Short mmCIF file of N, CA and C in Angstrom, two decimals:
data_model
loop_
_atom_site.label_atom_id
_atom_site.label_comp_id
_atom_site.label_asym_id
_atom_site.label_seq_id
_atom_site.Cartn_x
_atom_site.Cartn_y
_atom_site.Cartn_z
N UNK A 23 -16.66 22.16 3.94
CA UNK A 23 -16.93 21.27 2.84
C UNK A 23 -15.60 20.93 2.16
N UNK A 24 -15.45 19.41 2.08
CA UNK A 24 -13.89 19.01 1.39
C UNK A 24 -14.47 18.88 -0.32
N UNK A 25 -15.31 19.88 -0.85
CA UNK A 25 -14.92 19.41 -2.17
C UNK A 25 -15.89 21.10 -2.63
N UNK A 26 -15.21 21.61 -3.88
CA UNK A 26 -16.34 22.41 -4.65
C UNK A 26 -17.44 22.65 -5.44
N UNK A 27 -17.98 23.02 -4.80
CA UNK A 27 -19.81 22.89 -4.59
C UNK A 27 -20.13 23.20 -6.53
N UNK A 28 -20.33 22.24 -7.34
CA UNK A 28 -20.34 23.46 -8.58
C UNK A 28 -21.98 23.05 -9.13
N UNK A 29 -22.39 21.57 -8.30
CA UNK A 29 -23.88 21.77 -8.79
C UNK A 29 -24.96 21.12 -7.32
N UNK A 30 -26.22 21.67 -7.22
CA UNK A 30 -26.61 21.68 -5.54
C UNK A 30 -27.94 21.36 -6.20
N UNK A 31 -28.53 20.65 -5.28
CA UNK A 31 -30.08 20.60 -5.13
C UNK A 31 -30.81 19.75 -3.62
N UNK A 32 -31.66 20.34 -3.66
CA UNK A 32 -32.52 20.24 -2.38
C UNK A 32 -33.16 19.35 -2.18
N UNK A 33 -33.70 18.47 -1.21
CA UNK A 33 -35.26 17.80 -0.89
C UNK A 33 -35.78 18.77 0.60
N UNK A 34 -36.61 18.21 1.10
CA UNK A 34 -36.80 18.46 2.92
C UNK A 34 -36.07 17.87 3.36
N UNK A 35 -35.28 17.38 3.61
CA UNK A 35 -34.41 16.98 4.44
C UNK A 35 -32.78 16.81 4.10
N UNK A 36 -32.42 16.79 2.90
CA UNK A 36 -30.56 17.24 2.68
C UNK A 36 -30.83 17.85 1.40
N UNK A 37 -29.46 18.23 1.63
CA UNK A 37 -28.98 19.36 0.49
C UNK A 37 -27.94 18.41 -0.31
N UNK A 38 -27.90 18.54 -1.52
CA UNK A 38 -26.69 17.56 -2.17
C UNK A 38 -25.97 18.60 -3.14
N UNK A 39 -24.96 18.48 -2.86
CA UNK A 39 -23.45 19.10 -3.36
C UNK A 39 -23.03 18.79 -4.11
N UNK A 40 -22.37 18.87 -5.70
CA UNK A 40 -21.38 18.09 -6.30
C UNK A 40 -20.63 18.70 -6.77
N UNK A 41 -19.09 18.29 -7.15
CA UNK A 41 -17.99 18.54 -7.48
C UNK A 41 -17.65 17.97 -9.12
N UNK A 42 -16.32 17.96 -9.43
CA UNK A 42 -16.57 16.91 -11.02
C UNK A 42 -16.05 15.44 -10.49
N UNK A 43 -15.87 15.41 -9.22
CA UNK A 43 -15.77 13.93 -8.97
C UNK A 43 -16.18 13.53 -7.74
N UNK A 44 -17.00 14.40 -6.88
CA UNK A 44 -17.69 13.94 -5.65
C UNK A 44 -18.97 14.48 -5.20
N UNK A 45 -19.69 13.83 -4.76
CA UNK A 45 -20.94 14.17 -4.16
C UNK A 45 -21.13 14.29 -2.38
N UNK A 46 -22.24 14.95 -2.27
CA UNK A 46 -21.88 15.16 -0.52
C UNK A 46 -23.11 15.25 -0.15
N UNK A 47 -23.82 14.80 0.40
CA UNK A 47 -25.08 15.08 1.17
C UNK A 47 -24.86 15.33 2.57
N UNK A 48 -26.27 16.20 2.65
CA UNK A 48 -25.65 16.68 4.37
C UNK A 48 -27.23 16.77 4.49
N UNK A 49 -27.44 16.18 5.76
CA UNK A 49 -28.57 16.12 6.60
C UNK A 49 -28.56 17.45 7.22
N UNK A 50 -29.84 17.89 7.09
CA UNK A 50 -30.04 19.53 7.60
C UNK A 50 -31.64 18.99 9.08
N UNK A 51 -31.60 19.79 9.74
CA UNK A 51 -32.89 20.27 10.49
C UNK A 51 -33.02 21.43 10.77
N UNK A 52 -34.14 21.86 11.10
CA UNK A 52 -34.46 23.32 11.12
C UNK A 52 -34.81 23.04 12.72
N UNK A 53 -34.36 24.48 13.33
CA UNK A 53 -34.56 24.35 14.61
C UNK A 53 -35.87 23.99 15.31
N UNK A 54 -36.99 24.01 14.62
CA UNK A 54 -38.13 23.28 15.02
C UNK A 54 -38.08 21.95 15.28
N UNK A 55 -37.37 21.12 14.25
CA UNK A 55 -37.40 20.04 14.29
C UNK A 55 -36.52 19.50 15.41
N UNK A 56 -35.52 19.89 15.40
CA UNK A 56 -34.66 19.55 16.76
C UNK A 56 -35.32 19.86 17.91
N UNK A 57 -35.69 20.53 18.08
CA UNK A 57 -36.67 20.79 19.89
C UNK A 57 -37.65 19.50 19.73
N UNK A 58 -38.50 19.08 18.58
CA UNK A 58 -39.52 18.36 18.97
C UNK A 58 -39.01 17.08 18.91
N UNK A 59 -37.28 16.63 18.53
CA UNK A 59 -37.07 15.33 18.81
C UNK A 59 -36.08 15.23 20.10
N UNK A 60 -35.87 16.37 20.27
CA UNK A 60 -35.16 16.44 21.43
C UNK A 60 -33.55 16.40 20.99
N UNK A 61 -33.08 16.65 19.97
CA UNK A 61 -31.73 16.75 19.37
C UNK A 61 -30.62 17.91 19.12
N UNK A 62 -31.35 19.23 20.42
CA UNK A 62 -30.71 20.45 20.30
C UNK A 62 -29.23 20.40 20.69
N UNK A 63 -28.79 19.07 21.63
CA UNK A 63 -27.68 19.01 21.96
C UNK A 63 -26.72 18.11 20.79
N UNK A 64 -27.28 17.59 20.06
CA UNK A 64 -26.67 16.58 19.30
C UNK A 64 -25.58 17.52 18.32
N UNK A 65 -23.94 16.69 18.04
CA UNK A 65 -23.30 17.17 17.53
C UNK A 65 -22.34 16.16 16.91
N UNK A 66 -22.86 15.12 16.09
CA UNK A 66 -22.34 14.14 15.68
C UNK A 66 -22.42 14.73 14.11
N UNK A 67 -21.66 14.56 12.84
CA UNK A 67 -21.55 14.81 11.56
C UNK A 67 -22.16 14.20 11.28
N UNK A 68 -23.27 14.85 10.02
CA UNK A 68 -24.53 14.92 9.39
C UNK A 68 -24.29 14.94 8.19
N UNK A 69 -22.77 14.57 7.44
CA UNK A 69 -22.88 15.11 5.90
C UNK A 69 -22.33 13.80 5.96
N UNK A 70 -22.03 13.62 4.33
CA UNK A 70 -21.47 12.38 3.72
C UNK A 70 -21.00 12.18 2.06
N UNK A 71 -19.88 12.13 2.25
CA UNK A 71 -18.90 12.47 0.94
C UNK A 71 -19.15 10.57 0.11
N UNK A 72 -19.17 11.30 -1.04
CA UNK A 72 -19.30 10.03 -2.21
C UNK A 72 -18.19 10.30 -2.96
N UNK A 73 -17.56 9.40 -3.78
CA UNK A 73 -16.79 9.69 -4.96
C UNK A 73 -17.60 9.11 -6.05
N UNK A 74 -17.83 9.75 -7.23
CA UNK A 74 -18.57 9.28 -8.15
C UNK A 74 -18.51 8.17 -9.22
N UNK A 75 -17.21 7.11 -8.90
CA UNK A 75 -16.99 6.07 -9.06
C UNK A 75 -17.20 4.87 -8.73
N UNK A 76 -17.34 5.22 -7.09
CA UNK A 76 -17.59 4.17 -6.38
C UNK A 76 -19.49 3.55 -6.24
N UNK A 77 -19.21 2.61 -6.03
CA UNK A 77 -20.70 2.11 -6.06
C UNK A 77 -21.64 2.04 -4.39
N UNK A 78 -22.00 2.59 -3.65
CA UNK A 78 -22.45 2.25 -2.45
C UNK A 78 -23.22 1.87 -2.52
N UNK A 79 -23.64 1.21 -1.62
CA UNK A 79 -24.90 0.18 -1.03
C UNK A 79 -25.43 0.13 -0.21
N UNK A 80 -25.66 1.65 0.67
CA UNK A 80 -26.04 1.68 1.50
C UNK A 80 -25.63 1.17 3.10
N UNK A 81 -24.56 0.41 2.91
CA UNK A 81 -24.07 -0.37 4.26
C UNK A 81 -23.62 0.81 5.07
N UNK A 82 -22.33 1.59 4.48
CA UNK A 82 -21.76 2.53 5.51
C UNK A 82 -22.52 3.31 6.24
N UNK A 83 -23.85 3.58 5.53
CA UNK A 83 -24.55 4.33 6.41
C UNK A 83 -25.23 4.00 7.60
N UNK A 84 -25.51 2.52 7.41
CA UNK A 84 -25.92 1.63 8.57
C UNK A 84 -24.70 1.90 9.69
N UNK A 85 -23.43 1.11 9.55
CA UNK A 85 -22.87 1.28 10.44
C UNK A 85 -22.06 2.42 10.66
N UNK A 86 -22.07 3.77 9.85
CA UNK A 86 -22.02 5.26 10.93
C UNK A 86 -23.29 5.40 11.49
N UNK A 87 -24.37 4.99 12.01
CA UNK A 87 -25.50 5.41 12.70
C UNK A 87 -25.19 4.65 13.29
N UNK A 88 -25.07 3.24 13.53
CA UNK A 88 -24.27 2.55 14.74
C UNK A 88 -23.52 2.96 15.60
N UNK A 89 -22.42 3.15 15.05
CA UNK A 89 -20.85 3.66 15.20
C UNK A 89 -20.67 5.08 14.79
N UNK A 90 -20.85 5.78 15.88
CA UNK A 90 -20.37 7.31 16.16
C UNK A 90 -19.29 7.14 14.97
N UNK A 91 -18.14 6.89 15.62
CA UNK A 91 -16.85 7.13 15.10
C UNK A 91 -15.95 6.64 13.96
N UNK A 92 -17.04 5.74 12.81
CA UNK A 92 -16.43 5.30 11.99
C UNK A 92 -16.56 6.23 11.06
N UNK A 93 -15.68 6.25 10.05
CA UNK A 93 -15.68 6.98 9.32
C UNK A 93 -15.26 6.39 8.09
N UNK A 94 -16.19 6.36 7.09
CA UNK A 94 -15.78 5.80 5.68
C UNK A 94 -14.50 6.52 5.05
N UNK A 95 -13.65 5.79 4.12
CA UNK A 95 -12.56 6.32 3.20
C UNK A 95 -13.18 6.60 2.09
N UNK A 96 -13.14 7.85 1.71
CA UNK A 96 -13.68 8.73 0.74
C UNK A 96 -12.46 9.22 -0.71
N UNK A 97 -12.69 7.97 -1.64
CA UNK A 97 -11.88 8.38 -2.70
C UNK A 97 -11.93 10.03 -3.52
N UNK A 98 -10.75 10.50 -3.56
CA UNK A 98 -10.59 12.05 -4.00
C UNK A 98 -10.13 12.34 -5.03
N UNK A 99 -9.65 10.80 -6.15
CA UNK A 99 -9.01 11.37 -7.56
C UNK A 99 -9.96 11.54 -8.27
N UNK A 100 -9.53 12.15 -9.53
CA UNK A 100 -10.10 12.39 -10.15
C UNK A 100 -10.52 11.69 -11.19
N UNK A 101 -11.83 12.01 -11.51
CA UNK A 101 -12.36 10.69 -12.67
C UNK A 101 -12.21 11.04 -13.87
N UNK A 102 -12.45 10.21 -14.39
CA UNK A 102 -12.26 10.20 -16.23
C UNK A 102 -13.69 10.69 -16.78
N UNK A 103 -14.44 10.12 -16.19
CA UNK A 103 -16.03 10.64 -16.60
C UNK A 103 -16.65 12.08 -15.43
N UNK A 104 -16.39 13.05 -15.68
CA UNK A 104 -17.35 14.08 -14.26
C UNK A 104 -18.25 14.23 -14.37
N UNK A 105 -18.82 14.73 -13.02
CA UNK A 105 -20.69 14.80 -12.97
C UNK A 105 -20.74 16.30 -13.97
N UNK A 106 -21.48 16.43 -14.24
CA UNK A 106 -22.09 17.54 -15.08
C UNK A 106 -23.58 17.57 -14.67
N UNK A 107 -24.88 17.49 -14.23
CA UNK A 107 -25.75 17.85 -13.21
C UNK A 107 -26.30 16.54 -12.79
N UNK A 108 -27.17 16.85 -11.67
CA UNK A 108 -27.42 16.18 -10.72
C UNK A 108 -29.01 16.86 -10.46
N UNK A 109 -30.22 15.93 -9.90
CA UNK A 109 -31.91 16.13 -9.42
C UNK A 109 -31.82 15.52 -8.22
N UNK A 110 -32.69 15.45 -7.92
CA UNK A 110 -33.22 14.59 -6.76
C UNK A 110 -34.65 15.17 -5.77
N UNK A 111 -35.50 14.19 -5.46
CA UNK A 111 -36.59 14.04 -5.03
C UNK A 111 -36.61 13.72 -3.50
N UNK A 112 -37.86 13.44 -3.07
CA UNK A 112 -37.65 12.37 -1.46
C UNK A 112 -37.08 10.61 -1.61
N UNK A 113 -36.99 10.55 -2.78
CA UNK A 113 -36.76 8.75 -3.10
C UNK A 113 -35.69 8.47 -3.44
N UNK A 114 -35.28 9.76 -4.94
CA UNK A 114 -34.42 8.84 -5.39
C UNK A 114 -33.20 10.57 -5.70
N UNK A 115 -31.71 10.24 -6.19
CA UNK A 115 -30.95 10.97 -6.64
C UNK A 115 -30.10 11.04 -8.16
N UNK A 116 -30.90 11.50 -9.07
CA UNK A 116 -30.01 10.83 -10.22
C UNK A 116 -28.47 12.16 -10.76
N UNK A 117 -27.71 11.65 -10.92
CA UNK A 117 -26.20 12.16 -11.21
C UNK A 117 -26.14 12.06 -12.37
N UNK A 118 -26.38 13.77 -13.93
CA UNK A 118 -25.48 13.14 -14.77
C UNK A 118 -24.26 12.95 -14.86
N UNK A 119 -23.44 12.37 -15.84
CA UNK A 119 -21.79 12.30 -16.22
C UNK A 119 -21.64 12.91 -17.21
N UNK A 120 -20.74 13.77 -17.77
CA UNK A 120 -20.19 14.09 -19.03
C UNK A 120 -20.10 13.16 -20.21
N UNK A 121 -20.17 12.18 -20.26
CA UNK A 121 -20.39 10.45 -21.29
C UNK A 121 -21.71 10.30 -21.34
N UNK A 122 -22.68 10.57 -20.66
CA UNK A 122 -24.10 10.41 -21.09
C UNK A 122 -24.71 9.70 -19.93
N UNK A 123 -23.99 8.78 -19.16
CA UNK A 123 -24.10 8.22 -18.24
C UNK A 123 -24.98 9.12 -17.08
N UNK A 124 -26.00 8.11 -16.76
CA UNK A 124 -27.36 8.78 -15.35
C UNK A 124 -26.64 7.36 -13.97
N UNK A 125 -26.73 8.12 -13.17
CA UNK A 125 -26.71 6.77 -11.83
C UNK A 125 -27.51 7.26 -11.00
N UNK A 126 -28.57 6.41 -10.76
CA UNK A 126 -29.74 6.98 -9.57
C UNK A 126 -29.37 6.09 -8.83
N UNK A 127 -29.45 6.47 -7.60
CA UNK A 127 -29.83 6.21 -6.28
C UNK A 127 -30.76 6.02 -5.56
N UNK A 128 -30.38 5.33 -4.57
CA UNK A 128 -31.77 5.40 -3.68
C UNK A 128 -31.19 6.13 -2.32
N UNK A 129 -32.58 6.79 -1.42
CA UNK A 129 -32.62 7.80 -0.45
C UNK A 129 -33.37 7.22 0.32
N UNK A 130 -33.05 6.83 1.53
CA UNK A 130 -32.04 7.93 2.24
C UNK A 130 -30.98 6.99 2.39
N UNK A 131 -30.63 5.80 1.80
CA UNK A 131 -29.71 5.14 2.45
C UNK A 131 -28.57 5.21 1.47
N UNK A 132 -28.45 6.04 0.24
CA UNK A 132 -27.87 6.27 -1.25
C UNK A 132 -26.83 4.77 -1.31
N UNK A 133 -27.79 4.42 -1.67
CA UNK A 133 -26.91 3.01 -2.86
C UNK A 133 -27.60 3.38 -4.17
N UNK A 134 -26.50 2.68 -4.76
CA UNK A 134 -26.96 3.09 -6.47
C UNK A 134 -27.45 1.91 -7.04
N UNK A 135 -28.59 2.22 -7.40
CA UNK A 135 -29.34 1.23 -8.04
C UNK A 135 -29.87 0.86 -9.62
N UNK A 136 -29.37 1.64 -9.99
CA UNK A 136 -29.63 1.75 -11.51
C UNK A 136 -28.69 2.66 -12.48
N UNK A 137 -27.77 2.05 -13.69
CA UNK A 137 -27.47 2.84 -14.42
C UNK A 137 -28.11 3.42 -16.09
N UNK A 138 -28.31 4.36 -16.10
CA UNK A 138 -28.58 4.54 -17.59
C UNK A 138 -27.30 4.93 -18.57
N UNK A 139 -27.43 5.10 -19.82
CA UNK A 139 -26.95 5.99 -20.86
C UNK A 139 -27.30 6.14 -21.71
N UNK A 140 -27.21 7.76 -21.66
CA UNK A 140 -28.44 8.47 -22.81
C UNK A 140 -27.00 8.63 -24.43
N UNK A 141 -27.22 8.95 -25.60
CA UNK A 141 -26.39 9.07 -26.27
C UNK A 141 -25.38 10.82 -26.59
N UNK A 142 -26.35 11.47 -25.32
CA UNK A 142 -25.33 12.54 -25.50
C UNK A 142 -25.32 13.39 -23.81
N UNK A 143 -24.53 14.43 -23.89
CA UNK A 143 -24.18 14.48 -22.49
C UNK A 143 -25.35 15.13 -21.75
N UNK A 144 -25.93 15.22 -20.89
CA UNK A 144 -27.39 15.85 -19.93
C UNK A 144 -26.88 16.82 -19.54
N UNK A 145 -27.50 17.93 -20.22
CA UNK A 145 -27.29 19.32 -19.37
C UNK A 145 -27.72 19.56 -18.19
N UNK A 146 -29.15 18.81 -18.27
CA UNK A 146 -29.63 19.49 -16.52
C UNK A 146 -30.89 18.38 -16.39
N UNK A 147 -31.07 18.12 -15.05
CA UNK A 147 -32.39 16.67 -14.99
C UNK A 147 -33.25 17.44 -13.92
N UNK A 148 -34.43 16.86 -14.33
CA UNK A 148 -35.95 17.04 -13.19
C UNK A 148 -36.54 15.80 -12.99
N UNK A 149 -36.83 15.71 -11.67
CA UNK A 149 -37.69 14.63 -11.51
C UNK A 149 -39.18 15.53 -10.92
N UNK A 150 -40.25 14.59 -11.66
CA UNK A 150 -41.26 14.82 -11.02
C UNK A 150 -41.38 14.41 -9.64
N UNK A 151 -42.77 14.80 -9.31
CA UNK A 151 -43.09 14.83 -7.33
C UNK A 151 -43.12 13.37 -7.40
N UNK A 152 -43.51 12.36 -8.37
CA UNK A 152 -43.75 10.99 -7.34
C UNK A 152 -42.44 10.35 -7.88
N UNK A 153 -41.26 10.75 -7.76
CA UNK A 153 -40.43 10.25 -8.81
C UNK A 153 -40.04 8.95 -9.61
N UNK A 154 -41.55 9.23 -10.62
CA UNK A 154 -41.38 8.23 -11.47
C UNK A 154 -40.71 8.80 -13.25
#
């Protein structure tokens, strides 16, 4: 892992990582699941570094599932605003910031689709099961 893990949360299917200026999702399977799609041999990288500045849209992820070998440029300075916690569901991923600032996402293709700001900083977020 290129960054330190200081806040984590789960769905069924990735684990998300964050740092005070990057996020990382990593596609997991459990060995069940690989036998029944037939993917025990597969060894292509399953994670995916964000910087929490940047805005994605979902494209890069299109074309690394295309393209084995591309590999997005993953900004590493450091921000002026850091994450301070982070939720997430099967739909969506919301990131707080230290400024008050929420950025949810959408899953599985994480573009960010919405910003909020609350007037003071979010200690910690839940989303309910249908995440509304």
């Amino acid at each position: 892992m290129d960054i330190e893990p200081l806040y984590v949360a789960i769905n069924s299917s990735h684990v998300f990582a964050a740092s005070k200026d990057n996020f990382l999702i990593w596609h997991f399977t459990t060995p069940k699941t690989q036998s029944t799609l037939g993917l025990s041999g597969s060894r292509h990288r399953k994670d995916r570094l964000y910087h929490i500045d940047d805005t994605p849209s979902g494209v890069a992820e299109v074309i690394q599932d295309l393209d084995k070998s591309y590999q997005p440029n993953t900004n590493m300075q450091e921000t002026g605003d850091p994450i301070c916690c982070l939720a997430v569901s099967e739909k969506i991923l919301i990131i707080g910031r230290e400024s008050g600032a929420l950025q949810r996402y959408s899953l599985p293709q994480v573009a960010l689709v919405q910003r909020y700001s609350l007037t003071t900083r979010p200690q910690s977020l839940a989303i309910n099961c249908t995440s509304s």
